[in-house]
Structure formats: C-alpha cells, structure tokens
Short mmCIF file of C-alpha atoms and ligand atoms in Angstrom, two decimals:
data_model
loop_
_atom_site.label_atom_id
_atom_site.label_comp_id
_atom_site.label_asym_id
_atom_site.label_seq_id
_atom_site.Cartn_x
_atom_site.Cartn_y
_atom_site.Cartn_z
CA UNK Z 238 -0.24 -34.31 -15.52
CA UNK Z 239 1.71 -32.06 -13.59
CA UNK Z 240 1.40 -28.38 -13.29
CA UNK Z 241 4.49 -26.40 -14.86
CA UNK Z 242 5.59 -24.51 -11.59
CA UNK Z 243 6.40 -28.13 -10.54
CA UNK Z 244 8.44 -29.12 -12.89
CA UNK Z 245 11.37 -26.16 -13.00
CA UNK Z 246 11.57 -22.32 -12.05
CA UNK Z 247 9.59 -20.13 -15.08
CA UNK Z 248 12.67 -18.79 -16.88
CA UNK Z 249 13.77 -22.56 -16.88
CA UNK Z 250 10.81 -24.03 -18.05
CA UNK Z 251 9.82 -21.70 -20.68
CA UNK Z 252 13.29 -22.22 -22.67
CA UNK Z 253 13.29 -22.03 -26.54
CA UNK Z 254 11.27 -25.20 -27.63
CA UNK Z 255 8.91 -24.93 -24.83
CA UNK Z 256 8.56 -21.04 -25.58
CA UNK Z 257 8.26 -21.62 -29.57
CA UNK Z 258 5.63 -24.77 -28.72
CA UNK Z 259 3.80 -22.16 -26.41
CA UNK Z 260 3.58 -19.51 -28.58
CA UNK Z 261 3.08 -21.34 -31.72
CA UNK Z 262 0.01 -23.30 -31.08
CA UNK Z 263 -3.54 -22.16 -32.04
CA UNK Z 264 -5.10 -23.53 -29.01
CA UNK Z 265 -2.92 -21.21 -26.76
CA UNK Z 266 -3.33 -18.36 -28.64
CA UNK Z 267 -6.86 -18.50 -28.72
CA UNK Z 268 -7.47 -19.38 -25.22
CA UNK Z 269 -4.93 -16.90 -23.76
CA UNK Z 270 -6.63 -14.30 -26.33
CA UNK Z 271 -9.89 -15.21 -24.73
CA UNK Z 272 -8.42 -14.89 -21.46
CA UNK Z 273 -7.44 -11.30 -22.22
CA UNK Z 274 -10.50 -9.98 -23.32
CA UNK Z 275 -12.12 -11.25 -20.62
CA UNK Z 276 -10.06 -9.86 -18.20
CA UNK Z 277 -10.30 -6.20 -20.19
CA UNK Z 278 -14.31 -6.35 -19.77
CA UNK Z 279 -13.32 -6.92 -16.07
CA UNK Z 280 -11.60 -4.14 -16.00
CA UNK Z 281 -13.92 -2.25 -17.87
CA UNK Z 282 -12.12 1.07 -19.04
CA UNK Z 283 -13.82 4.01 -20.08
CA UNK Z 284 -13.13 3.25 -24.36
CA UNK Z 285 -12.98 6.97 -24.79
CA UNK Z 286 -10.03 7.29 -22.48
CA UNK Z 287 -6.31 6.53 -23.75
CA UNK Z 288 -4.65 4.09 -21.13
CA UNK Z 289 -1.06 2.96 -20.44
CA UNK Z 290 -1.28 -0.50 -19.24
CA UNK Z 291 0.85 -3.10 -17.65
CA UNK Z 292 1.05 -6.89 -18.54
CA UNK Z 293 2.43 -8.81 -15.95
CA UNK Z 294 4.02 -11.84 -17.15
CA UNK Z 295 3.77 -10.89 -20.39
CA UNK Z 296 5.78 -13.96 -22.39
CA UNK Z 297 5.90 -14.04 -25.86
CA UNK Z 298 3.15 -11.03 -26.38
CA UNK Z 299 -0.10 -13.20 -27.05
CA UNK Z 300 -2.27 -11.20 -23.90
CA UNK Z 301 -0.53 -8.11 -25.64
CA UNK Z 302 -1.46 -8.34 -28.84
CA UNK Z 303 -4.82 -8.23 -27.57
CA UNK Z 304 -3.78 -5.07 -26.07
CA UNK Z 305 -2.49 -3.52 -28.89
CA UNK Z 306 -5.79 -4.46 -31.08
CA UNK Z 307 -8.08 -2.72 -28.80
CA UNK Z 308 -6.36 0.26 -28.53
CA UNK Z 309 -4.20 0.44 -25.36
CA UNK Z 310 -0.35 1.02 -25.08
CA UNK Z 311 1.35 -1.28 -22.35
CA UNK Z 312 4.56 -2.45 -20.80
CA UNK Z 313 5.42 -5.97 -20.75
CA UNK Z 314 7.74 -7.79 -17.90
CA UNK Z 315 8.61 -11.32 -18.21
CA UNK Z 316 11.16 -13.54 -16.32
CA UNK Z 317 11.91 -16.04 -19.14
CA UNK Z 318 14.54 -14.34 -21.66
CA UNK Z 319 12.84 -17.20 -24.31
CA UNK Z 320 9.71 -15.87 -24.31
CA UNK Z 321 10.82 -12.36 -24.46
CA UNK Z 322 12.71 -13.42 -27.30
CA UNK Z 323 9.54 -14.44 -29.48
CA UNK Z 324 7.86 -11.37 -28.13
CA UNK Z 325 10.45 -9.19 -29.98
CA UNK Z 326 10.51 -11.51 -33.03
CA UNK Z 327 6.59 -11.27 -33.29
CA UNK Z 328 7.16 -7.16 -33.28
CA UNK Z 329 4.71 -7.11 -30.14
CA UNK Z 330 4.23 -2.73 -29.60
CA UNK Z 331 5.16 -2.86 -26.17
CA UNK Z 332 8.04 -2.49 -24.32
CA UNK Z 333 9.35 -5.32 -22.96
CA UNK Z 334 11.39 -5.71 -19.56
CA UNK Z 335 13.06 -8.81 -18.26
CA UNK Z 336 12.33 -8.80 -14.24
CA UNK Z 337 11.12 -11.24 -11.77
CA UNK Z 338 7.39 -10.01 -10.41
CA UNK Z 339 8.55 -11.70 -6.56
CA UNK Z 340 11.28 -9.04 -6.46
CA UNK Z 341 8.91 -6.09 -7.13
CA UNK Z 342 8.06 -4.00 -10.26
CA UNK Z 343 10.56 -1.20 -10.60
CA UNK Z 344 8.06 1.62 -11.88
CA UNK Z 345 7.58 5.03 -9.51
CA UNK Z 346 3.80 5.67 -8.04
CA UNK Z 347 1.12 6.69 -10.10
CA UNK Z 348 2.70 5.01 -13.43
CA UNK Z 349 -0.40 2.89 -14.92
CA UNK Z 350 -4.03 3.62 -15.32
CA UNK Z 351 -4.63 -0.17 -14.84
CA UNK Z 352 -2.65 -3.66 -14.56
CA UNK Z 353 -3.46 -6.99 -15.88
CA UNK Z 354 -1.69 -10.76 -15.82
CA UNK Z 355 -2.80 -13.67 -17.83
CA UNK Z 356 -1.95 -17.51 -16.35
CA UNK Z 357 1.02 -16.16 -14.47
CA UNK Z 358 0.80 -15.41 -10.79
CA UNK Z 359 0.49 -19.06 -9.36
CA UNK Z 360 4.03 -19.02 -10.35
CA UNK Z 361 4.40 -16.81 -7.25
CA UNK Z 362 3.09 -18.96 -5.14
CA UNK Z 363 6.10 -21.45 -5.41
CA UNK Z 364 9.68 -21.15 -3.44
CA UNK Z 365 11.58 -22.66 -6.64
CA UNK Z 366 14.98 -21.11 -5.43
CA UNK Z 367 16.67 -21.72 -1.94
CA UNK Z 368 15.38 -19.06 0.25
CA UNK Z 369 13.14 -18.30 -2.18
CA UNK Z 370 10.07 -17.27 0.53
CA UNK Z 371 6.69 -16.98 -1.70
CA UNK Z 372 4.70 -15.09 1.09
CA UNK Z 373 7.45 -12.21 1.38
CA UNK Z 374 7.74 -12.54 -2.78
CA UNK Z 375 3.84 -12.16 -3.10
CA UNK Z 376 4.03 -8.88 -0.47
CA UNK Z 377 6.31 -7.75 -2.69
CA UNK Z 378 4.90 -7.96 -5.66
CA UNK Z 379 1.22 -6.55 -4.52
CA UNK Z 380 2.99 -3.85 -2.83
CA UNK Z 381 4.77 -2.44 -5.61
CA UNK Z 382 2.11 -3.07 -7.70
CA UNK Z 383 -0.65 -0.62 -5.58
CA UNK Z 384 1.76 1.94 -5.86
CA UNK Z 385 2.64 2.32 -9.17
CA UNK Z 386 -1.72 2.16 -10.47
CA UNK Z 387 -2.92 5.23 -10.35
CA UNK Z 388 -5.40 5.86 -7.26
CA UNK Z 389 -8.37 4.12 -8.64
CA UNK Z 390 -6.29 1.90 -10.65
CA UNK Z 391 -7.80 -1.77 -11.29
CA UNK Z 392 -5.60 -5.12 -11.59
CA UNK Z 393 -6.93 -8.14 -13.38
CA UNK Z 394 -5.45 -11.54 -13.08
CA UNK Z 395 -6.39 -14.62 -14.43
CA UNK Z 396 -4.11 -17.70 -12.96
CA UNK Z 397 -4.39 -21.35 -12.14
CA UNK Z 398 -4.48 -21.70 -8.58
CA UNK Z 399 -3.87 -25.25 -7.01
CA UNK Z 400 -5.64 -24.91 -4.13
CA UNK Z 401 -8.21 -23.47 -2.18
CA UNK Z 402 -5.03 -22.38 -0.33
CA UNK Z 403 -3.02 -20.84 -2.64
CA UNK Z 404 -5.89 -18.54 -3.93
CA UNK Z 405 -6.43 -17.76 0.22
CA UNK Z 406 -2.54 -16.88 0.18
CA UNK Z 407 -2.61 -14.52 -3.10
CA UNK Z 408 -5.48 -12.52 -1.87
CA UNK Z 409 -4.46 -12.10 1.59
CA UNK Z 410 -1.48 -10.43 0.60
CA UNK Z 411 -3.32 -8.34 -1.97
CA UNK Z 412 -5.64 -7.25 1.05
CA UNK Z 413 -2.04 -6.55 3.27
CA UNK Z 414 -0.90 -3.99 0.05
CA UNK Z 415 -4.51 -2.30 0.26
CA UNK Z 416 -6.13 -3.29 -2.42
CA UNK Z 417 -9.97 -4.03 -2.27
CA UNK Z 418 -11.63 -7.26 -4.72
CA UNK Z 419 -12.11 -10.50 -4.79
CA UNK Z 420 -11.83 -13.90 -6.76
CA UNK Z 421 -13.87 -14.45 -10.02
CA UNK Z 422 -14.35 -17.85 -11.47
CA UNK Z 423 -16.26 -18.22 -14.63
CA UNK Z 424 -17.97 -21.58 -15.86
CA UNK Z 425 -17.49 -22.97 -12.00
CA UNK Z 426 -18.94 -26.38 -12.97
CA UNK Z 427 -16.73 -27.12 -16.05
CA UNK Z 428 -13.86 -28.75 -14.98
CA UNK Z 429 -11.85 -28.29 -17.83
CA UNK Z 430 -13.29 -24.28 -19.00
CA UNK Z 431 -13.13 -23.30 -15.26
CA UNK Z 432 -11.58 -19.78 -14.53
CA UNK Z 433 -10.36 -17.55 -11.96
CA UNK Z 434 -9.91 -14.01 -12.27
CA UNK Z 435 -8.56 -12.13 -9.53
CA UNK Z 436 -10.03 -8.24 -9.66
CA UNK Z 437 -9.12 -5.70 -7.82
CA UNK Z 438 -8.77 -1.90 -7.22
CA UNK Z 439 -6.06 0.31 -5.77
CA UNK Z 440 -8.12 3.10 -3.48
CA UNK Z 441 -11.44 4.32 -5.22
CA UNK Z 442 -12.45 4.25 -8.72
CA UNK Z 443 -14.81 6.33 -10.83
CA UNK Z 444 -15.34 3.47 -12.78
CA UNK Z 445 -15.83 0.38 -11.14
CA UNK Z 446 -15.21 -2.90 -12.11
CA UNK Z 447 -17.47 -4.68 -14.52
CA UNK Z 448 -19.24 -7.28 -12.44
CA UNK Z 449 -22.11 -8.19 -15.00
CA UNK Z 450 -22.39 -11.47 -15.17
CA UNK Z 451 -20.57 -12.82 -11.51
CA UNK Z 452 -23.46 -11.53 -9.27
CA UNK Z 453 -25.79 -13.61 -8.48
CA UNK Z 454 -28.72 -11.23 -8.34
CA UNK Z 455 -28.12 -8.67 -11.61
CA UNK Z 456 -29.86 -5.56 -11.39
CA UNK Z 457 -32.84 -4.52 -13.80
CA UNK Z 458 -31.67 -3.58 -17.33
CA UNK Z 459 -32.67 0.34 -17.25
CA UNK Z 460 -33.17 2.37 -19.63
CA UNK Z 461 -30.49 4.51 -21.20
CA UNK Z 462 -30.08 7.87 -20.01
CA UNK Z 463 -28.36 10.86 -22.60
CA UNK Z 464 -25.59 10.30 -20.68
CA UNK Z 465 -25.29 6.69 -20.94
CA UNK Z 466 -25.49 7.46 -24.79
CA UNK Z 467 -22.93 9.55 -24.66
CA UNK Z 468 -20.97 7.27 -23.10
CA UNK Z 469 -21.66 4.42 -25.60
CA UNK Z 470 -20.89 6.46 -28.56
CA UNK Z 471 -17.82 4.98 -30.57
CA UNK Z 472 -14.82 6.91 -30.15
CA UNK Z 473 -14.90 8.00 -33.21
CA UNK Z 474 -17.75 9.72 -32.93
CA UNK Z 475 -16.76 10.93 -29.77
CA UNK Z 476 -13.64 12.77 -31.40
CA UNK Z 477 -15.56 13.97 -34.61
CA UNK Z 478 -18.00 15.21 -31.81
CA UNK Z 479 -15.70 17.10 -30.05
CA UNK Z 480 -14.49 18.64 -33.29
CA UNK Z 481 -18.03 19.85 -34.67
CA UNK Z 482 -17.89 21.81 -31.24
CA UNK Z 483 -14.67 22.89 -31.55
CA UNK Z 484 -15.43 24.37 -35.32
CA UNK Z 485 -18.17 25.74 -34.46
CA UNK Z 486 -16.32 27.68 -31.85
CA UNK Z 487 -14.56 29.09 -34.83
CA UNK Z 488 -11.22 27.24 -33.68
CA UNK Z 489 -9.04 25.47 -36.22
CA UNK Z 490 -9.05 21.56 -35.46
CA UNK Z 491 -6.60 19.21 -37.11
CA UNK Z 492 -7.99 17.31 -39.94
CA UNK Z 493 -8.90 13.65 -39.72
CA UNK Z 494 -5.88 11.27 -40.29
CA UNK Z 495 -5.72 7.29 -41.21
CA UNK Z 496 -5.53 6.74 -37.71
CA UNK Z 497 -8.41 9.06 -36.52
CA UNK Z 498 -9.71 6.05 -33.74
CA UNK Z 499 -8.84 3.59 -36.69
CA UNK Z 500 -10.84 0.31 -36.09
CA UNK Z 501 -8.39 -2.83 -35.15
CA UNK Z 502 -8.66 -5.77 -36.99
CA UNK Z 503 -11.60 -7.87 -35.59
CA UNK Z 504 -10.92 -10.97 -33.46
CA UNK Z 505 -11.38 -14.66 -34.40
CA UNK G 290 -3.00 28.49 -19.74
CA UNK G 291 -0.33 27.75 -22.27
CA UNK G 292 2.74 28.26 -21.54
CA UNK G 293 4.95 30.04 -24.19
CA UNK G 294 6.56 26.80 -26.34
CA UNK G 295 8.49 28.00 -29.53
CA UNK G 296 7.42 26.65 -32.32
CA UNK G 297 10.32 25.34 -33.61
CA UNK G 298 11.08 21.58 -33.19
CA UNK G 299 12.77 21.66 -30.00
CA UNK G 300 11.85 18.01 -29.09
CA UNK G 301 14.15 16.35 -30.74
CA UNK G 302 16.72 14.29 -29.74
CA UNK G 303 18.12 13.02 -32.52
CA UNK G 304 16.18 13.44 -36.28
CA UNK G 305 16.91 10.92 -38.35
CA UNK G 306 15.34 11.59 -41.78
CA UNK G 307 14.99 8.54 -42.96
CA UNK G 308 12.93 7.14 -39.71
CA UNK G 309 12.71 3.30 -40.14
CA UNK G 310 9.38 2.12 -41.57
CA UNK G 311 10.29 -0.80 -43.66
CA UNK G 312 12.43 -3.68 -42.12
CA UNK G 313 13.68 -4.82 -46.02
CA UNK G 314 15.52 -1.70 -46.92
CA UNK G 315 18.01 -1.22 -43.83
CA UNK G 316 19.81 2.13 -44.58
CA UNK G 317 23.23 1.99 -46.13
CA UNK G 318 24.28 4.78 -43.46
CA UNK G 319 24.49 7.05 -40.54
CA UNK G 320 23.50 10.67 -40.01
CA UNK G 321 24.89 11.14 -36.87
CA UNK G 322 27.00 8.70 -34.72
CA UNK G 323 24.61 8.30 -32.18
CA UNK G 324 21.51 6.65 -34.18
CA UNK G 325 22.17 3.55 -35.18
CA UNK G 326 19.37 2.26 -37.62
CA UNK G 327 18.00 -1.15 -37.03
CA UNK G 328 17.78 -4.07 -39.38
CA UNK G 329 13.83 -5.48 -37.65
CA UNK G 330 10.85 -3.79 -36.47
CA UNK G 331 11.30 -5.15 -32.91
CA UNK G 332 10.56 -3.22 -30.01
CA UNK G 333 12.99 -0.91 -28.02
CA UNK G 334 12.77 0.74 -24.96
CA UNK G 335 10.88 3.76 -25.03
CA UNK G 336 12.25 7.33 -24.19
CA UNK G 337 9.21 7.26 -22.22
CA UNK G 338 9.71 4.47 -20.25
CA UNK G 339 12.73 6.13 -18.74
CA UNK G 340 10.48 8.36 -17.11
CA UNK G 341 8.74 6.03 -15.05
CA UNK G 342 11.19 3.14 -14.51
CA UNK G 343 13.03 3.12 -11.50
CA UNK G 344 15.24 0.86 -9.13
CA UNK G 345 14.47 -2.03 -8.47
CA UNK G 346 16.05 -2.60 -5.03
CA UNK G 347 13.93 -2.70 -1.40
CA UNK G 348 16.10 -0.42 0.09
CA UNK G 349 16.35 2.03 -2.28
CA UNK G 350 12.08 2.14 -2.72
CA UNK G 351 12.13 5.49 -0.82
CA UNK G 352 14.87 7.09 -2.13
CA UNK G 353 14.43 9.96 -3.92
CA UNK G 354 17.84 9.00 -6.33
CA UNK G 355 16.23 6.05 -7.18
CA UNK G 356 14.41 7.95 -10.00
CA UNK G 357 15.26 8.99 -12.79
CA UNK G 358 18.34 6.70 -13.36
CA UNK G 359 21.44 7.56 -15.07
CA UNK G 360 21.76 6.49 -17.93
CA UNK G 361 25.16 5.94 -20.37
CA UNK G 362 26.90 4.20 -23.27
CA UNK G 363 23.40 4.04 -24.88
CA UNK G 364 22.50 3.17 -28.37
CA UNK G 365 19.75 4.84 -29.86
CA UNK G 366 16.89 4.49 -32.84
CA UNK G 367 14.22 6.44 -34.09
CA UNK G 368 11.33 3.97 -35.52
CA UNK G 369 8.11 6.02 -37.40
CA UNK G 370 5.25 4.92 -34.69
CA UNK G 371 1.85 5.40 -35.63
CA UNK G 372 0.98 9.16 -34.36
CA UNK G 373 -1.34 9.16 -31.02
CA UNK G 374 -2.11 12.23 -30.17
CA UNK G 375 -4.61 11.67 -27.33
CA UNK G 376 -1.84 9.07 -25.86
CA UNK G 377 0.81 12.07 -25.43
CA UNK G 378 -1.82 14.34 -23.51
CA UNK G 379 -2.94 11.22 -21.60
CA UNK G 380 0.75 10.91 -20.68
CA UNK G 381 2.13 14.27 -20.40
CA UNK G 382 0.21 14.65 -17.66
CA UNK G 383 2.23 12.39 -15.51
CA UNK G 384 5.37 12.91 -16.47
CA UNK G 385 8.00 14.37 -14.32
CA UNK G 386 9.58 16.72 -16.81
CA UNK G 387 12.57 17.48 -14.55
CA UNK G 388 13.26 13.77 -15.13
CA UNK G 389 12.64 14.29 -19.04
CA UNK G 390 14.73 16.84 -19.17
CA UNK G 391 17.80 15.41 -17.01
CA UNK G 392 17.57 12.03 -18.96
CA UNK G 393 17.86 13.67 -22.21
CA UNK G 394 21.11 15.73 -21.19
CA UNK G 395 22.34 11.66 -19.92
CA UNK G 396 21.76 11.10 -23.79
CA UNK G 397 23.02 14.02 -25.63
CA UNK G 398 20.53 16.68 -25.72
CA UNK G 399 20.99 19.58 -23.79
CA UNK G 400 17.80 21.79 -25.61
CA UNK G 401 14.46 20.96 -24.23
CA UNK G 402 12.74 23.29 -22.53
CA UNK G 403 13.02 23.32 -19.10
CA UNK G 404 8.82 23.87 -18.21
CA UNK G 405 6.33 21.00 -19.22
CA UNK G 406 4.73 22.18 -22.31
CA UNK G 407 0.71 22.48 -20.77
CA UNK G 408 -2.98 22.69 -22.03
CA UNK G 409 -2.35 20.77 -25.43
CA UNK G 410 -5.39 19.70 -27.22
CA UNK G 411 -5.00 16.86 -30.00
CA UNK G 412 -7.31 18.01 -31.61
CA UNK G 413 -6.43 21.69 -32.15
CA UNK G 414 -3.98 21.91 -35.34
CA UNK G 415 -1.99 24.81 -33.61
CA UNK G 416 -1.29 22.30 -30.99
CA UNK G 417 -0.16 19.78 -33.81
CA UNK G 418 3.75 20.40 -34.39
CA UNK G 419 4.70 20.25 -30.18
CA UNK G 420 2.39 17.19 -30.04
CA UNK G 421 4.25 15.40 -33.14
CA UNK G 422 7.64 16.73 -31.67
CA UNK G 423 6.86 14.93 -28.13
CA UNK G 424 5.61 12.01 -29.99
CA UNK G 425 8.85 11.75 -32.15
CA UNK G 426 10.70 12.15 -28.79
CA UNK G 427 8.79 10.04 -26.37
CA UNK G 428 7.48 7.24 -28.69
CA UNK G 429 9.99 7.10 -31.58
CA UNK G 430 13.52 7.68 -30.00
CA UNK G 431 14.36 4.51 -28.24
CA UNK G 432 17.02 2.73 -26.56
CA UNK G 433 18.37 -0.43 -27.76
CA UNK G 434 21.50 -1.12 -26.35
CA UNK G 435 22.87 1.04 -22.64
CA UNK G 436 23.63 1.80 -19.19
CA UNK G 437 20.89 2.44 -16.54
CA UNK G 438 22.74 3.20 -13.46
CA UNK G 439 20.92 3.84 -9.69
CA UNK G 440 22.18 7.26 -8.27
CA UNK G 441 21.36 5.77 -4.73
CA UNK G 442 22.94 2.43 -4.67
CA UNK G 443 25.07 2.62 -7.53
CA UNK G 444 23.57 -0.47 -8.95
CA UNK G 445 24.05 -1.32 -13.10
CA UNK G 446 21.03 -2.47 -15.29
CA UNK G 447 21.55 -3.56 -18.41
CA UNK G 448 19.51 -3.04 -21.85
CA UNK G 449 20.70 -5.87 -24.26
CA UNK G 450 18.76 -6.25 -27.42
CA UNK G 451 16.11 -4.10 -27.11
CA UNK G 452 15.33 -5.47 -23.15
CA UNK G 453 16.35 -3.92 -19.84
CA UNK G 454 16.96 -6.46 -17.67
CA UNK G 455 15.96 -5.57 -14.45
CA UNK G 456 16.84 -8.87 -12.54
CA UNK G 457 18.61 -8.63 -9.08
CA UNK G 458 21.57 -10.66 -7.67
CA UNK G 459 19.99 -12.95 -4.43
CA UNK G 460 22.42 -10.19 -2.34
CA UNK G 461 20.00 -7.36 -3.25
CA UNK G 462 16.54 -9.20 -3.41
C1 SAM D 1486 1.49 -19.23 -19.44
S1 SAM D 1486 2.66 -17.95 -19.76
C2 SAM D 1486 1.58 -16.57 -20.10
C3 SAM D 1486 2.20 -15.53 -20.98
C4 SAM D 1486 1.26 -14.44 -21.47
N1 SAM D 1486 0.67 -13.69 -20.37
C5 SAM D 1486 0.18 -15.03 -22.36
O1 SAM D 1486 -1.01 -14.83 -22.05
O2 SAM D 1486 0.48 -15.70 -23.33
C6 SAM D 1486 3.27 -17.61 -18.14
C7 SAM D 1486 4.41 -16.59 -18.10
O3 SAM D 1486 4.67 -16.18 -16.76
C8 SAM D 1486 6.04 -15.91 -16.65
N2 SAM D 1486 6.46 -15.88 -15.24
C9 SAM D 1486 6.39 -16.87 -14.34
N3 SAM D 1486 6.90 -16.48 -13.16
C10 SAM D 1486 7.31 -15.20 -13.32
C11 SAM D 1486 7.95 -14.26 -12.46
N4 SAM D 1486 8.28 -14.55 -11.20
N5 SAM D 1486 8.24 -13.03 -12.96
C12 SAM D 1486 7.92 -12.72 -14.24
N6 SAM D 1486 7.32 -13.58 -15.09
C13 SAM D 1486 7.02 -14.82 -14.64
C14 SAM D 1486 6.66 -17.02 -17.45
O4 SAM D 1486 7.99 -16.75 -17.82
C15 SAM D 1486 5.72 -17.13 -18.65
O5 SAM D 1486 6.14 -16.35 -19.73
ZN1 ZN D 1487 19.15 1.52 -6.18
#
C-alpha cells in the first residue's frame, strides 16, 4: 500500500469522499482519539490550569473533539477545505483556519500555552508542488511555531515517518528553531500499533513533559507529599477550595453554576 | 489593583437578545443590520482570535503592522457559548488591548474602554458582570463572513463560511 503523501498534495487527497470516508469510520475515530490522549498525557498540563491550545492539522475535528472533552479551548488549521468542511458540519468548538503549516502559522509570539498535531507532519516532509522545498517548509513551520508557545510551551506530534531519515530531517529543524525533545515511539516491536510522538519544549518549562513510561529506568514511586495532593485534587475541588477560603475571608464568591468544572462525557 | 471599570455593560459589540442557542428555530429577524443570525451551530471566528492572528507573509514577520489586521465588510453573530470564566482571566492576560480596542472600532464599536480591565477573579461575584461582558465579546461575537487586510503589505485574507483562509499565492510564500 502506498502512503497518502504519495499519492497527491493533502488538500487534494483529502477531497469530499476521502474526507467523509476519513471522518466517518469508527476505526479512525478511535485510533486518532487514542492518539490524542496520548499525546495530552505527553504534554502533561497542569488540569487546574485553563489552556488555549493549537491543533495542527486539525481535519475534520476528531483530535479536537478530544480537546474539547477534556476541557481545553483550541484553534484548528487545516490545508484541505474538505475536511474543514466536516469539521464545521460536526459543530467542532474551535476555530478553524484554512492555512498551509510549510508556509508558517500566522499567530504573534506568546499566543498558545501548548501545541499539538495528530498524523500530520510527514506531510511536510514531501515537495508535492514545483519548488515546493520541504527543508525550508519544515524551518518554517518550527520557527513560527517556537514563537507563538508561550516560553515553556510544549508541542506534541504524533506522525508517520517513512524513514529513519525523515524523522532525522523533522527534528533537526526543530533543534535549528530552538526547541529542546526528542522522538517517542510507543509499542516499538508491533509493527502495525507502532508510534512516534515527537515532544518538545519551547525554552524552559515548570512543568515538564510527562515521560512515564518511555524511560528505560523509571524512578521509585514516592510517596505523596501535601503538595502533590494538592495538586491531584479534581478541579472541582480545587475551585470549591478556593471558594471556602474566599468566604471565609468574608468576600462574596459567585455561586456554583451547571458548568462549575462540569465533568465531560467519558471516553469509549 | 483594579482599575476603575464601570459597571455598566460596556463590552458589547453588538447585543443581540435573542443569542442563538437552538439551530431549529432560526429567528424570523434582525435587530440591528450588522448581526446576521445563523441558521447552524457551526463555528465562527472568534473576536478573540483577531487578537492573536496575524500575517502570514515572511517578510512582513517583523513588522510591527503586521498585527492587528484591518479588518472590513465583516459579517457578524453572537452564538450563547457556555460561560468560562477562568478561560477569560487565563486569556486576558495576553491580550494586547490596544489591538482589542482598534479591532472593535474596524467593526463598529467605538466604546470600550481604552485600559485592560485588571485583577479579575472568576470567582468573586463583583467581578461577575465585566467577566460575562468580555465573554459575550470575546467568545460569543464572531465573524463569519469579512475582510482581514495587512497594514504592512497590503495583502487581503478572506473569511468565507465561517473560515479565514490564510493561504498564500507561490509569489508571497
Ligand atoms: C490523517 S489527517 C489527521 C486529522 C486530525 N488531526 C485527526 O486526528 O483526525 C491529516 C491532516 O493533515 C492535513 N495536512 C497535511 N498537510 C498539511 C499542511 N501542509 N498544512 C495543513 N494541514 C495539512 C490534511 O489536510 C489532513 O486533514
Ligand atoms: Zn503582510
């Protein structure tokens, strides 16, 4: 079988039927839903936090939904006005933006607390116009990426890669833009469930990125601290938490609505 | 420190009483010319967005009129979004209200205040009507048809049902 990128440029190939087959099927969904939450626990936001987050590649909205459910607002950009098409006819809650990621993503510094893309960026990697060059496309793209994350700010990737050399390609120029990471790949011996995630961070983070799980050597489950606690809370508690201090204080907080840190409908 | 915000609604672009929450009863008509009230729950772009989006060309990447753009001939909504206040602090934060302020005037509102509204709490219920106001402002007015033009190099972008496009000719890639 041959991989998509081969076969025509991505606004091409994903036209209507291929966009509606895409979207449609229950396999796809569930493995790009998968896909997503893996790359979230990658990322490994603090749950208390709001965050703004962009979706790179975003297609018909199946990595955002995912989004949406647990909690975070994002900012789709796709290249294939079919796909975009079903993402407004599924009511996805981002925004959606019809760009090419080779010519740069048009959003001023500081924009995003964190960045992912699910099966897209090996799309990068191919010169499907004439003078299309995918090194220069790939600068671009990483470059205009750091700058709009917030210092700190983490981008997670999952994509195909065809070769050893392609994945050598992508994270050189990642490197080139600043950012510091590396190349993930979960169940390495399955040659069908195989994965790569690329993860990295734009300057120094607070929180880093979850690695549980891709070292080889894990460190000693410890014991949890009060703080640890704290952080593990639900954010629910967290808010009704910071009320009770709050009233206590003797100031007026505003009563609980529906959506007080509403639970999302559960996956699978 | 607060800084002094009237308490009156001054957030708002355009209110539109009858906010769309249920895409089987479109509304028969039109408060003002400017809202237009849409048939489907699909997405628009977000007043929001328009304060981080910028243009897309290499040359014009450190160009201070490259941000905000202009923006005209826009068609706008208001669509009832679920009410985060947490999100608005999160965001208010990074927003460059000069920018907030100059594209509202592009779209017909001349009356927000000209200093970022500060030290909001969401959970404080005196903070409750400016965070609802920003929300209605930022989250529910949206664009679905317009004009995004660069002040630098004088490029157009689009937004066509509900989507910006933000594609370049091969001359400016
Ligand atoms: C396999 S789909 C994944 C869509 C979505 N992330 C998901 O998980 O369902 C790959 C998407 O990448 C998009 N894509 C490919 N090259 C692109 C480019 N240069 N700029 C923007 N999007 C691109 C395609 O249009 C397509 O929608
Ligand atoms: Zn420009």
């Amino acid at each position: 079988m041959s991989r998509p990128e081969e076969i025509a440029p991505p606004e091409i190939f994903y036209n209507d039927s291929e966009s509606y087959k895409y979207t449609s099927s229950n396999r796809v969904q569930h493995i790009q839903a998968k896909m997503t939450l893996r790359a979230l626990e990658l990322l490994n936001l603090d749950k208390n936090e709001p965050h703004f987050l962009l979706d790179l590649g975003c297609g018909s909205g199946l990595s955002g939904e995912i989004l949406t459910e647990e909690g975070y607002n994002w900012l789709g950009m796709d290249i294939a006005p079919s796909m975009l098409a079903s993402a407004l006819d599924r009511e996805v809650e981002g925004d959606l933006f019809l760009a090419d990621l080779g010519n740069g993503i048009p959003f001023r510094a500081g924009t995003f607390d964190a960045a992912i893309s699910i099966s897209v960026i090996q799309w990068l990697c191919n010169a499907d116009a004439v003078g299309n060059d995918p090194k220069k496309r790939l600068m671009r793209f990483f470059n205009t990426l750091y700058a709009l994350l917030r210092r700190g700010g983490k981008f997670v990737a999952q994509f195909y890669p065809m070769n050893d050399l392609q994945t050598k390609q992508i994270m050189e120029q990642a490197k080139v833009a600043g950012f510091a990471g590396g190349i993930i790949v979960d169940d390495p011996d399955s040659k069908r469930k195989k994965k790569h995630y690329l993860v990295l961070t734009a300057g120094q983070s607070d929180r880093n990125l979850n690695l549980a799980g891709a070292q080889m050597d894990a460190p000693e489950q410890r014991k949890m601290s009060a703080k640890m606690k704290k952080k593990m809370e639900s954010r629910k508690d967290y808010i009704n938490r910071k009320k009770e201090t709050m009233r206590r204080r003797g100031r007026v907080v505003a009563l609980d609505s529906k959506f007080t840190a509403r639970k999302r409908r559960p996956r699978f | 420190m607060r800084t002094a915000v009237p308490a009156v609604p001054q957030y708002i672009i355009w209110r539109d009483e009858r906010k769309i929450s249920n895409r089987n009863t479109p509304p028969t008509t039109q408060t003002q010319t400017q809202i237009a009230h849409k048939k489907y729950n699909t997405r628009n772009m977000k007043f929001i967005t328009t304060n981080f989006v910028k243009c897309a060309v290499k040359t014009c990447d450190s160009s201070v009129d490259a941000f905000p753009l202009q923006y005209s001939d826009c068609q706008i909504v208001q669509e009832e979004l679920e009410y985060n206040p947490e999100f608005i602090v999160h965001m208010l934060e990074r927003l460059e209200w000069n920018a907030v302020v100059k594209v509202a005037r592009d779209l017909g509102n001349e009356s927000l205040p000209p200093v970022k509204p500060e030290g909001l709490d969401p959970i404080m219920e005196d903070d409750q009507v400016i965070l609802r106001d920003l929300h209605t402002l930022l989250v529910e007015t949206q664009i679905v048809e317009g004009k995004m033009v660069c002040r630098n190099c004088e490029h157009i972008y689009f937004i066509k049902n509900s989507i910006p496009n933000f594609l370049l000719p091969p001359h400016l890639c």
